[in-house]
mmCIF file of C-alpha atoms in Angstrom:
data_model
loop_
_atom_site.group_PDB
_atom_site.id
_atom_site.type_symbol
_atom_site.label_atom_id
_atom_site.label_comp_id
_atom_site.label_asym_id
_atom_site.label_seq_id
_atom_site.Cartn_x
_atom_site.Cartn_y
_atom_site.Cartn_z
ATOM 1 C CA MET N 1 -79.482 -107.040 -35.659
ATOM 2 C CA THR N 2 -79.899 -107.533 -39.340
ATOM 3 C CA LEU N 3 -77.063 -107.897 -41.736
ATOM 4 C CA LEU N 4 -77.624 -104.383 -43.002
ATOM 5 C CA GLU N 5 -77.270 -102.964 -39.500
ATOM 6 C CA TYR N 6 -73.960 -104.803 -38.998
ATOM 7 C CA VAL N 7 -72.625 -103.337 -42.222
ATOM 8 C CA LEU N 8 -73.637 -99.803 -41.304
ATOM 9 C CA ALA N 9 -72.088 -100.085 -37.833
ATOM 10 C CA GLY N 10 -68.796 -101.274 -39.351
ATOM 11 C CA LEU N 11 -68.734 -98.329 -41.731
ATOM 12 C CA VAL N 12 -69.320 -95.918 -38.857
ATOM 13 C CA LEU N 13 -66.475 -97.515 -36.859
ATOM 14 C CA VAL N 14 -64.114 -97.246 -39.795
ATOM 15 C CA LEU N 15 -64.964 -93.596 -40.307
ATOM 16 C CA VAL N 16 -64.430 -92.839 -36.610
ATOM 17 C CA VAL N 17 -61.028 -94.539 -36.573
ATOM 18 C CA ALA N 18 -59.961 -92.781 -39.786
ATOM 19 C CA GLY N 19 -60.991 -89.376 -38.436
ATOM 20 C CA ALA N 20 -59.076 -89.913 -35.199
ATOM 21 C CA ALA N 21 -55.994 -90.927 -37.104
ATOM 22 C CA ALA N 22 -56.197 -87.859 -39.339
ATOM 23 C CA ALA N 23 -56.581 -85.587 -36.330
ATOM 24 C CA LEU N 24 -53.560 -87.221 -34.710
ATOM 25 C CA VAL N 25 -51.406 -86.631 -37.812
ATOM 26 C CA ARG N 26 -52.500 -83.006 -38.065
ATOM 27 C CA GLY N 27 -51.638 -82.413 -34.391
ATOM 28 C CA ARG N 28 -47.992 -83.356 -34.776
ATOM 29 C CA THR N 29 -45.465 -80.426 -35.146
ATOM 30 C CA LEU N 30 -42.894 -81.113 -37.820
ATOM 31 C CA PRO N 31 -39.499 -79.427 -37.467
ATOM 32 C CA PRO N 32 -39.040 -76.516 -39.850
ATOM 33 C CA PRO N 33 -36.834 -77.226 -42.851
ATOM 34 C CA THR N 34 -33.195 -76.395 -42.241
ATOM 35 C CA ARG N 35 -31.777 -73.633 -44.350
ATOM 36 C CA PRO N 36 -28.159 -73.760 -45.442
ATOM 37 C CA ALA N 37 -25.911 -71.440 -43.414
ATOM 38 C CA PRO N 38 -24.869 -68.334 -45.267
ATOM 39 C CA PRO N 39 -21.284 -68.471 -46.479
ATOM 40 C CA GLU N 40 -18.794 -66.836 -44.145
ATOM 41 C CA VAL N 41 -17.522 -63.486 -45.341
ATOM 42 C CA PRO N 42 -13.789 -63.217 -44.703
ATOM 43 C CA THR N 43 -13.031 -60.355 -42.364
ATOM 44 C CA ARG N 44 -10.397 -57.872 -43.580
ATOM 45 C CA ALA N 45 -7.721 -56.883 -41.124
ATOM 46 C CA PRO N 46 -7.934 -53.205 -40.214
ATOM 47 C CA THR N 47 -5.699 -51.123 -42.441
ATOM 48 C CA GLU N 48 -3.009 -49.294 -40.510
ATOM 49 C CA ALA N 49 -2.610 -45.636 -41.248
ATOM 50 C CA PRO N 50 0.688 -44.878 -43.014
ATOM 51 C CA VAL N 51 3.384 -43.990 -40.532
ATOM 52 C CA GLU N 52 4.652 -40.482 -41.057
ATOM 53 C CA PRO N 53 8.438 -40.165 -40.784
ATOM 54 C CA SER N 54 9.357 -38.754 -37.422
ATOM 55 C CA VAL N 55 10.838 -35.273 -37.493
ATOM 56 C CA GLU N 56 13.852 -34.757 -35.276
ATOM 57 C CA ALA N 57 14.592 -31.686 -33.208
ATOM 58 C CA PRO N 58 18.163 -30.561 -34.004
ATOM 59 C CA GLU N 59 20.449 -29.599 -31.155
ATOM 60 C CA SER N 60 20.824 -25.923 -30.290
ATOM 61 C CA ALA N 61 23.961 -24.018 -31.265
ATOM 62 C CA ARG N 62 25.022 -23.622 -27.629
ATOM 63 C CA GLY N 63 24.791 -27.350 -26.979
ATOM 64 C CA ARG N 64 26.833 -28.077 -30.088
ATOM 65 C CA LEU N 65 29.595 -25.655 -29.110
ATOM 66 C CA LEU N 66 29.980 -27.038 -25.606
ATOM 67 C CA ARG N 67 30.078 -30.635 -26.754
ATOM 68 C CA LEU N 68 32.334 -30.029 -29.727
ATOM 69 C CA ARG N 69 34.784 -27.952 -27.727
ATOM 70 C CA SER N 70 35.226 -30.893 -25.363
ATOM 71 C CA ARG N 71 35.730 -33.287 -28.271
ATOM 72 C CA LEU N 72 38.154 -30.935 -29.992
ATOM 73 C CA ALA N 73 40.196 -30.625 -26.812
ATOM 74 C CA ARG N 74 40.587 -34.403 -26.636
ATOM 75 C CA SER N 75 41.622 -34.750 -30.274
ATOM 76 C CA GLN N 76 43.989 -31.755 -30.473
ATOM 77 C CA SER N 77 45.595 -32.023 -27.047
ATOM 78 C CA SER N 78 48.997 -33.202 -28.333
ATOM 79 C CA LEU N 79 49.610 -29.923 -30.177
ATOM 80 C CA GLY N 80 48.795 -27.696 -27.234
ATOM 81 C CA ARG N 81 50.620 -29.839 -24.685
ATOM 82 C CA GLY N 82 53.685 -30.080 -26.915
ATOM 83 C CA LEU N 83 53.954 -26.316 -27.329
ATOM 84 C CA LEU N 84 53.435 -25.606 -23.642
ATOM 85 C CA ALA N 85 56.026 -28.198 -22.643
ATOM 86 C CA LEU N 86 58.627 -26.635 -24.929
ATOM 87 C CA LEU N 87 57.949 -23.034 -23.906
ATOM 88 C CA SER N 88 57.891 -23.853 -20.177
ATOM 89 C CA ARG N 89 61.522 -24.995 -20.122
ATOM 90 C CA ASP N 90 63.968 -23.085 -17.986
ATOM 91 C CA THR N 91 66.080 -22.126 -20.983
ATOM 92 C CA LEU N 92 64.624 -21.207 -24.362
ATOM 93 C CA ASP N 93 67.594 -21.776 -26.660
ATOM 94 C CA GLU N 94 67.741 -22.193 -30.430
ATOM 95 C CA ASP N 95 66.982 -25.885 -30.212
ATOM 96 C CA VAL N 96 63.743 -25.141 -28.333
ATOM 97 C CA TRP N 97 62.624 -22.513 -30.840
ATOM 98 C CA GLU N 98 63.394 -24.851 -33.715
ATOM 99 C CA SER N 99 61.289 -27.534 -32.027
ATOM 100 C CA VAL N 100 58.425 -25.062 -31.570
ATOM 101 C CA GLU N 101 58.555 -24.197 -35.259
ATOM 102 C CA ASP N 102 58.706 -27.878 -36.256
ATOM 103 C CA THR N 103 55.717 -28.636 -34.039
ATOM 104 C CA LEU N 104 53.644 -25.942 -35.702
ATOM 105 C CA ILE N 105 54.681 -26.979 -39.220
ATOM 106 C CA GLY N 106 53.947 -30.617 -38.387
ATOM 107 C CA ALA N 107 50.429 -29.552 -37.401
ATOM 108 C CA ASP N 108 49.874 -28.193 -40.938
ATOM 109 C CA VAL N 109 50.028 -24.554 -39.883
ATOM 110 C CA GLY N 110 52.358 -23.853 -42.785
ATOM 111 C CA VAL N 111 55.933 -22.597 -42.861
ATOM 112 C CA GLY N 112 55.138 -18.884 -43.126
ATOM 113 C CA PRO N 113 52.597 -18.729 -40.266
ATOM 114 C CA ALA N 114 54.804 -20.931 -38.073
ATOM 115 C CA GLN N 115 57.804 -18.623 -38.523
ATOM 116 C CA ASP N 116 55.661 -15.566 -37.772
ATOM 117 C CA VAL N 117 54.360 -17.065 -34.526
ATOM 118 C CA VAL N 118 57.810 -18.147 -33.408
ATOM 119 C CA ALA N 119 59.199 -14.668 -34.063
ATOM 120 C CA ARG N 120 56.461 -13.035 -31.984
ATOM 121 C CA LEU N 121 56.820 -15.569 -29.173
ATOM 122 C CA ARG N 122 60.594 -15.073 -29.026
ATOM 123 C CA THR N 123 60.143 -11.322 -28.739
ATOM 124 C CA ARG N 124 57.516 -11.485 -26.021
ATOM 125 C CA LEU N 125 59.007 -14.276 -23.901
ATOM 126 C CA ARG N 126 62.480 -12.791 -24.076
ATOM 127 C CA GLY N 127 61.253 -9.351 -23.083
ATOM 128 C CA GLU N 128 59.237 -10.389 -20.034
ATOM 129 C CA ALA N 129 61.298 -11.326 -17.005
ATOM 130 C CA GLY N 130 60.280 -13.832 -14.333
ATOM 131 C CA LEU N 131 57.587 -15.530 -16.384
ATOM 132 C CA THR N 132 55.530 -18.192 -14.654
ATOM 133 C CA ALA N 133 53.892 -21.199 -16.306
ATOM 134 C CA ALA N 134 50.618 -19.255 -16.271
ATOM 135 C CA ASP N 135 52.316 -16.357 -18.074
ATOM 136 C CA VAL N 136 53.669 -18.664 -20.768
ATOM 137 C CA HIS N 137 50.203 -20.157 -21.172
ATOM 138 C CA ARG N 138 48.681 -16.681 -21.537
ATOM 139 C CA VAL N 139 51.240 -15.480 -24.093
ATOM 140 C CA LEU N 140 50.922 -18.641 -26.172
ATOM 141 C CA ARG N 141 47.132 -18.389 -26.113
ATOM 142 C CA GLU N 142 47.209 -14.773 -27.291
ATOM 143 C CA GLU N 143 49.625 -15.517 -30.141
ATOM 144 C CA LEU N 144 47.697 -18.579 -31.317
ATOM 145 C CA VAL N 145 44.435 -16.643 -31.308
ATOM 146 C CA THR N 146 46.124 -13.936 -33.395
ATOM 147 C CA MET N 147 47.375 -16.625 -35.767
ATOM 148 C CA VAL N 148 43.840 -18.040 -36.208
ATOM 149 C CA ASP N 149 42.605 -14.453 -36.742
ATOM 150 C CA PRO N 150 39.471 -13.700 -34.696
ATOM 151 C CA THR N 151 38.761 -10.600 -36.803
ATOM 152 C CA MET N 152 37.515 -12.606 -39.800
ATOM 153 C CA ASP N 153 33.775 -12.463 -40.416
ATOM 154 C CA ARG N 154 32.500 -16.020 -39.878
ATOM 155 C CA THR N 155 28.797 -15.215 -40.287
ATOM 156 C CA LEU N 156 26.881 -17.618 -42.526
ATOM 157 C CA ARG N 157 25.203 -15.576 -45.256
ATOM 158 C CA VAL N 158 21.919 -17.424 -45.483
ATOM 159 C CA ASP N 159 19.520 -14.508 -46.000
ATOM 160 C CA GLY N 160 18.453 -13.252 -49.402
ATOM 161 C CA ALA N 161 17.517 -9.737 -50.439
ATOM 162 C CA GLY N 162 13.859 -8.757 -50.263
ATOM 163 C CA ASP N 163 11.558 -11.712 -50.852
ATOM 164 C CA LEU N 164 14.292 -13.885 -52.382
ATOM 165 C CA PRO N 165 15.768 -16.801 -50.460
ATOM 166 C CA GLY N 166 19.375 -16.977 -49.425
ATOM 167 C CA VAL N 167 21.214 -19.399 -51.724
ATOM 168 C CA VAL N 168 24.110 -21.479 -50.393
ATOM 169 C CA LEU N 169 26.213 -23.563 -52.784
ATOM 170 C CA VAL N 170 28.211 -26.331 -51.130
ATOM 171 C CA VAL N 171 31.247 -27.494 -53.121
ATOM 172 C CA GLY N 172 34.086 -29.940 -52.597
ATOM 173 C CA VAL N 173 35.457 -33.248 -53.831
ATOM 174 C CA ASN N 174 33.736 -36.519 -53.020
ATOM 175 C CA GLY N 175 34.871 -38.133 -49.806
ATOM 176 C CA THR N 176 35.183 -34.910 -47.827
ATOM 177 C CA GLY N 177 31.704 -35.243 -46.332
ATOM 178 C CA LYS N 178 30.143 -32.680 -48.678
ATOM 179 C CA THR N 179 26.607 -34.090 -48.891
ATOM 180 C CA THR N 180 26.626 -34.900 -45.186
ATOM 181 C CA THR N 181 27.652 -31.295 -44.525
ATOM 182 C CA VAL N 182 24.668 -30.013 -46.530
ATOM 183 C CA GLY N 183 22.357 -32.112 -44.359
ATOM 184 C CA ARG N 184 24.029 -30.912 -41.187
ATOM 185 C CA VAL N 185 23.870 -27.256 -42.218
ATOM 186 C CA ALA N 186 20.141 -27.773 -42.823
ATOM 187 C CA ARG N 187 19.833 -29.004 -39.245
ATOM 188 C CA VAL N 188 21.696 -25.926 -37.965
ATOM 189 C CA LEU N 189 19.324 -23.607 -39.836
ATOM 190 C CA VAL N 190 16.197 -25.520 -38.780
ATOM 191 C CA ALA N 191 17.358 -25.300 -35.161
ATOM 192 C CA GLU N 192 17.454 -21.519 -35.625
ATOM 193 C CA GLY N 193 13.827 -21.543 -36.793
ATOM 194 C CA ARG N 194 14.531 -21.022 -40.495
ATOM 195 C CA SER N 195 12.653 -22.615 -43.380
ATOM 196 C CA VAL N 196 14.972 -24.559 -45.686
ATOM 197 C CA LEU N 197 14.832 -26.288 -49.079
ATOM 198 C CA LEU N 198 17.503 -28.668 -50.381
ATOM 199 C CA GLY N 199 18.663 -28.997 -53.986
ATOM 200 C CA ALA N 200 20.297 -32.305 -54.983
ATOM 201 C CA ALA N 201 22.492 -31.071 -57.848
ATOM 202 C CA ASP N 202 25.126 -33.782 -57.385
ATOM 203 C CA THR N 203 23.501 -35.871 -60.111
ATOM 204 C CA PHE N 204 26.637 -37.777 -61.086
ATOM 205 C CA ARG N 205 26.760 -39.843 -57.905
ATOM 206 C CA ALA N 206 23.930 -42.355 -57.728
ATOM 207 C CA ALA N 207 23.350 -42.250 -53.973
ATOM 208 C CA ALA N 208 23.831 -38.513 -53.423
ATOM 209 C CA ALA N 209 20.206 -37.458 -53.992
ATOM 210 C CA ASP N 210 18.859 -40.290 -51.825
ATOM 211 C CA GLN N 211 21.329 -39.445 -49.084
ATOM 212 C CA LEU N 212 20.404 -35.773 -49.155
ATOM 213 C CA GLN N 213 16.677 -36.512 -49.190
ATOM 214 C CA THR N 214 17.069 -38.713 -46.109
ATOM 215 C CA TRP N 215 18.856 -35.887 -44.297
ATOM 216 C CA GLY N 216 16.046 -33.511 -45.211
ATOM 217 C CA GLU N 217 13.249 -35.843 -44.137
ATOM 218 C CA ARG N 218 14.774 -36.167 -40.677
ATOM 219 C CA VAL N 219 14.082 -32.479 -40.005
ATOM 220 C CA GLY N 220 11.009 -32.004 -42.208
ATOM 221 C CA VAL N 221 12.849 -30.362 -45.112
ATOM 222 C CA GLU N 222 11.960 -31.101 -48.742
ATOM 223 C CA THR N 223 14.532 -31.982 -51.399
ATOM 224 C CA VAL N 224 14.298 -30.958 -55.063
ATOM 225 C CA ARG N 225 15.995 -33.590 -57.202
ATOM 226 C CA GLY N 226 16.312 -34.755 -60.800
ATOM 227 C CA GLY N 227 17.056 -38.103 -62.356
ATOM 228 C CA GLU N 228 20.474 -39.689 -62.184
ATOM 229 C CA GLY N 229 22.758 -38.046 -64.718
ATOM 230 C CA SER N 230 20.460 -35.067 -65.258
ATOM 231 C CA ASP N 231 21.854 -31.573 -65.687
ATOM 232 C CA PRO N 232 23.109 -30.301 -62.295
ATOM 233 C CA ALA N 233 22.530 -26.671 -63.239
ATOM 234 C CA SER N 234 18.907 -27.445 -64.107
ATOM 235 C CA VAL N 235 18.335 -29.076 -60.713
ATOM 236 C CA GLY N 236 19.918 -26.123 -58.924
ATOM 237 C CA PHE N 237 17.813 -23.697 -60.943
ATOM 238 C CA GLN N 238 14.609 -25.599 -60.123
ATOM 239 C CA ALA N 239 15.474 -25.751 -56.432
ATOM 240 C CA VAL N 240 16.023 -22.006 -56.174
ATOM 241 C CA ARG N 241 12.892 -21.236 -58.195
ATOM 242 C CA THR N 242 10.834 -23.518 -55.959
ATOM 243 C CA GLY N 243 12.325 -21.896 -52.881
ATOM 244 C CA ALA N 244 11.470 -18.428 -54.175
ATOM 245 C CA GLU N 245 7.894 -19.439 -55.027
ATOM 246 C CA ARG N 246 7.352 -20.928 -51.565
ATOM 247 C CA GLY N 247 9.004 -18.109 -49.706
ATOM 248 C CA VAL N 248 11.570 -20.236 -47.875
ATOM 249 C CA ASP N 249 14.403 -18.536 -46.056
ATOM 250 C CA THR N 250 17.335 -20.521 -47.458
ATOM 251 C CA VAL N 251 18.035 -22.936 -50.324
ATOM 252 C CA LEU N 252 21.031 -25.252 -49.854
ATOM 253 C CA VAL N 253 22.400 -26.727 -53.085
ATOM 254 C CA ASP N 254 24.655 -29.784 -53.070
ATOM 255 C CA THR N 255 26.959 -29.859 -56.114
ATOM 256 C CA ALA N 256 28.904 -32.529 -57.980
ATOM 257 C CA GLY N 257 32.265 -33.514 -56.524
ATOM 258 C CA ARG N 258 33.605 -35.760 -59.263
ATOM 259 C CA LEU N 259 33.495 -35.661 -63.057
ATOM 260 C CA GLN N 260 35.733 -37.255 -65.658
ATOM 261 C CA ASN N 261 38.392 -34.609 -65.250
ATOM 262 C CA LYS N 262 39.127 -31.550 -63.148
ATOM 263 C CA ALA N 263 38.391 -29.133 -65.961
ATOM 264 C CA GLY N 264 34.955 -30.678 -66.467
ATOM 265 C CA LEU N 265 34.150 -30.399 -62.773
ATOM 266 C CA MET N 266 35.192 -26.773 -62.601
ATOM 267 C CA ASP N 267 33.249 -25.885 -65.752
ATOM 268 C CA GLU N 268 30.140 -27.562 -64.329
ATOM 269 C CA LEU N 269 30.388 -25.700 -61.036
ATOM 270 C CA GLY N 270 30.742 -22.394 -62.837
ATOM 271 C CA LYS N 271 27.670 -23.212 -64.906
ATOM 272 C CA VAL N 272 25.625 -24.176 -61.831
ATOM 273 C CA LYS N 273 26.404 -20.832 -60.202
ATOM 274 C CA ARG N 274 25.563 -18.829 -63.332
ATOM 275 C CA VAL N 275 22.281 -20.638 -63.947
ATOM 276 C CA VAL N 276 21.158 -20.520 -60.319
ATOM 277 C CA GLU N 277 21.745 -16.770 -60.198
ATOM 278 C CA LYS N 278 19.127 -16.277 -62.898
ATOM 279 C CA GLN N 279 16.647 -16.904 -60.059
ATOM 280 C CA ALA N 280 18.424 -15.392 -57.049
ATOM 281 C CA PRO N 281 21.950 -14.289 -56.131
ATOM 282 C CA VAL N 282 24.200 -16.861 -54.460
ATOM 283 C CA THR N 283 24.786 -15.526 -50.958
ATOM 284 C CA GLU N 284 27.337 -18.100 -49.747
ATOM 285 C CA VAL N 285 29.716 -20.627 -51.318
ATOM 286 C CA LEU N 286 30.979 -23.118 -48.756
ATOM 287 C CA LEU N 287 33.994 -25.265 -49.614
ATOM 288 C CA VAL N 288 34.136 -28.529 -47.679
ATOM 289 C CA ILE N 289 37.659 -29.781 -46.877
ATOM 290 C CA ASP N 290 38.657 -32.964 -45.077
ATOM 291 C CA ALA N 291 41.005 -31.769 -42.319
ATOM 292 C CA THR N 292 42.950 -35.030 -42.422
ATOM 293 C CA THR N 293 44.172 -34.358 -45.979
ATOM 294 C CA GLY N 294 46.559 -31.579 -44.962
ATOM 295 C CA GLN N 295 48.324 -29.998 -47.932
ATOM 296 C CA ASN N 296 46.072 -31.845 -50.399
ATOM 297 C CA GLY N 297 43.192 -29.912 -48.908
ATOM 298 C CA LEU N 298 45.003 -26.663 -49.686
ATOM 299 C CA ILE N 299 45.480 -27.714 -53.301
ATOM 300 C CA GLN N 300 41.737 -28.442 -53.574
ATOM 301 C CA ALA N 301 40.960 -25.065 -52.023
ATOM 302 C CA ARG N 302 43.040 -23.208 -54.596
ATOM 303 C CA VAL N 303 41.338 -24.925 -57.538
ATOM 304 C CA PHE N 304 37.788 -24.354 -56.294
ATOM 305 C CA ALA N 305 38.498 -20.747 -55.329
ATOM 306 C CA GLU N 306 39.502 -19.957 -58.908
ATOM 307 C CA VAL N 307 36.054 -20.911 -60.197
ATOM 308 C CA VAL N 308 33.267 -20.246 -57.716
ATOM 309 C CA ASP N 309 34.439 -17.434 -55.422
ATOM 310 C CA VAL N 310 34.522 -19.403 -52.163
ATOM 311 C CA THR N 311 33.246 -17.333 -49.219
ATOM 312 C CA GLY N 312 33.625 -19.809 -46.368
ATOM 313 C CA ILE N 313 35.366 -23.060 -45.394
ATOM 314 C CA VAL N 314 33.868 -26.092 -43.676
ATOM 315 C CA LEU N 315 36.501 -28.338 -42.104
ATOM 316 C CA THR N 316 35.279 -31.878 -41.553
ATOM 317 C CA LYS N 317 36.859 -34.722 -39.550
ATOM 318 C CA LEU N 318 38.819 -32.277 -37.409
ATOM 319 C CA ASP N 319 38.695 -34.785 -34.559
ATOM 320 C CA GLY N 320 40.410 -37.429 -36.689
ATOM 321 C CA THR N 321 43.747 -35.653 -36.770
ATOM 322 C CA ALA N 322 46.151 -33.771 -34.524
ATOM 323 C CA LYS N 323 46.822 -31.400 -37.412
ATOM 324 C CA GLY N 324 44.487 -28.585 -36.461
ATOM 325 C CA GLY N 325 46.839 -26.103 -38.073
ATOM 326 C CA ILE N 326 44.975 -26.613 -41.365
ATOM 327 C CA VAL N 327 42.622 -23.929 -40.029
ATOM 328 C CA VAL N 328 45.421 -21.376 -40.211
ATOM 329 C CA ALA N 329 46.876 -22.595 -43.487
ATOM 330 C CA VAL N 330 43.647 -22.579 -45.485
ATOM 331 C CA GLN N 331 42.615 -19.165 -44.189
ATOM 332 C CA ARG N 332 45.954 -17.655 -45.120
ATOM 333 C CA GLU N 333 45.959 -19.394 -48.504
ATOM 334 C CA LEU N 334 42.509 -18.166 -49.564
ATOM 335 C CA GLY N 335 41.895 -15.165 -47.346
ATOM 336 C CA VAL N 336 38.599 -16.874 -46.531
ATOM 337 C CA PRO N 337 37.444 -17.757 -43.004
ATOM 338 C CA VAL N 338 36.741 -21.200 -41.630
ATOM 339 C CA LYS N 339 33.064 -20.879 -40.734
ATOM 340 C CA LEU N 340 32.066 -24.380 -39.632
ATOM 341 C CA VAL N 341 33.871 -27.409 -38.237
ATOM 342 C CA GLY N 342 32.780 -31.011 -38.044
ATOM 343 C CA LEU N 343 33.952 -33.353 -35.314
ATOM 344 C CA GLY N 344 32.408 -36.802 -35.288
ATOM 345 C CA GLU N 345 29.784 -38.862 -37.054
ATOM 346 C CA GLY N 346 26.649 -37.612 -35.299
ATOM 347 C CA ALA N 347 23.911 -35.667 -37.063
ATOM 348 C CA ASP N 348 24.626 -32.561 -34.976
ATOM 349 C CA ASP N 349 28.427 -32.800 -34.971
ATOM 350 C CA LEU N 350 28.827 -29.544 -36.868
ATOM 351 C CA ALA N 351 29.216 -26.163 -35.205
ATOM 352 C CA PRO N 352 30.277 -22.588 -35.959
ATOM 353 C CA PHE N 353 34.031 -22.082 -35.745
ATOM 354 C CA ASP N 354 35.256 -19.710 -33.051
ATOM 355 C CA ALA N 355 38.919 -18.731 -32.822
ATOM 356 C CA GLU N 356 38.922 -18.270 -29.045
ATOM 357 C CA ASP N 357 37.227 -21.610 -28.410
ATOM 358 C CA PHE N 358 39.524 -23.384 -30.862
ATOM 359 C CA VAL N 359 42.686 -22.152 -29.168
ATOM 360 C CA ALA N 360 41.233 -22.796 -25.707
ATOM 361 C CA ALA N 361 40.560 -26.381 -26.747
ATOM 362 C CA LEU N 362 44.163 -26.739 -27.914
ATOM 363 C CA LEU N 363 45.636 -25.488 -24.656
ATOM 364 C CA ASP N 364 43.153 -26.526 -21.980
ATOM 365 C CA ALA N 365 43.016 -30.258 -22.736
#
């Protein structure tokens, strides 16, 4: 081969090797470029639906009466047992009758009512021969029922005329359980199937409106309230107007129980009543009295009755004292019936007062 042929063969070999190498490079599969991972999006915890306040079902009137009669019997048993023990003695002499009178006066019945009962008992027990223990029990029951006066109208006036709501003002000094009583009365009315609206017109006590609103929320009842220190009459007026516009059955208005002086308190209560009645007549004025205060409770009753025409009494804390005679004393003092009694701290520890049940609880403990 000539030199030229050797050169050409070398060129061909180089070209062949280069082509094979290029084909080999093209045949390789390179990994795709890696892309950066997308940033993680923080997951938001599922939002819980707001929890609606649970609405309680108040106890029925019958259940309240049965339970409260039992509790009243336990708390008032000393009065009934003491009277029965005295009157069951073989001889009813002057010392016994004096002890009977002292027992009644000590139970806050009052001097006049106690003397009247003793006089009637002396006449009846002296005139009936051969009396047994059961006879003495019967006579005492009848005379005590007469003393408590079952003829008084104890109906709660919670209905208004026509399309207007019934309007109930609740009055009393602080510490008697006034605001608590408003909440409990609302429960009584709700249990009867009535629609109720609350008015927080005790604007001079910081916690009163909050307390009343809490009571209302427990049974699905709205509370109309103003700011602390606002005009009580204005709040009462707004509550009754709102109740009339919404067609509710009854508006319960809590009122102030403490101002700088007694005259100021009484003037304010009179104003509340006058202003409220521009919207609808007041159908009931309930005076709340702490049964443990005895004669002080009577003094309070006199003062309030001079201003707001009290139509019914609510006795609270009747289980905290053996002095159940306050029922008799306050009724005779004002000529106004005890309509409701409270015994205990429970939400439903308020029930209509019944003379027969009250006396039965005294004597059947």
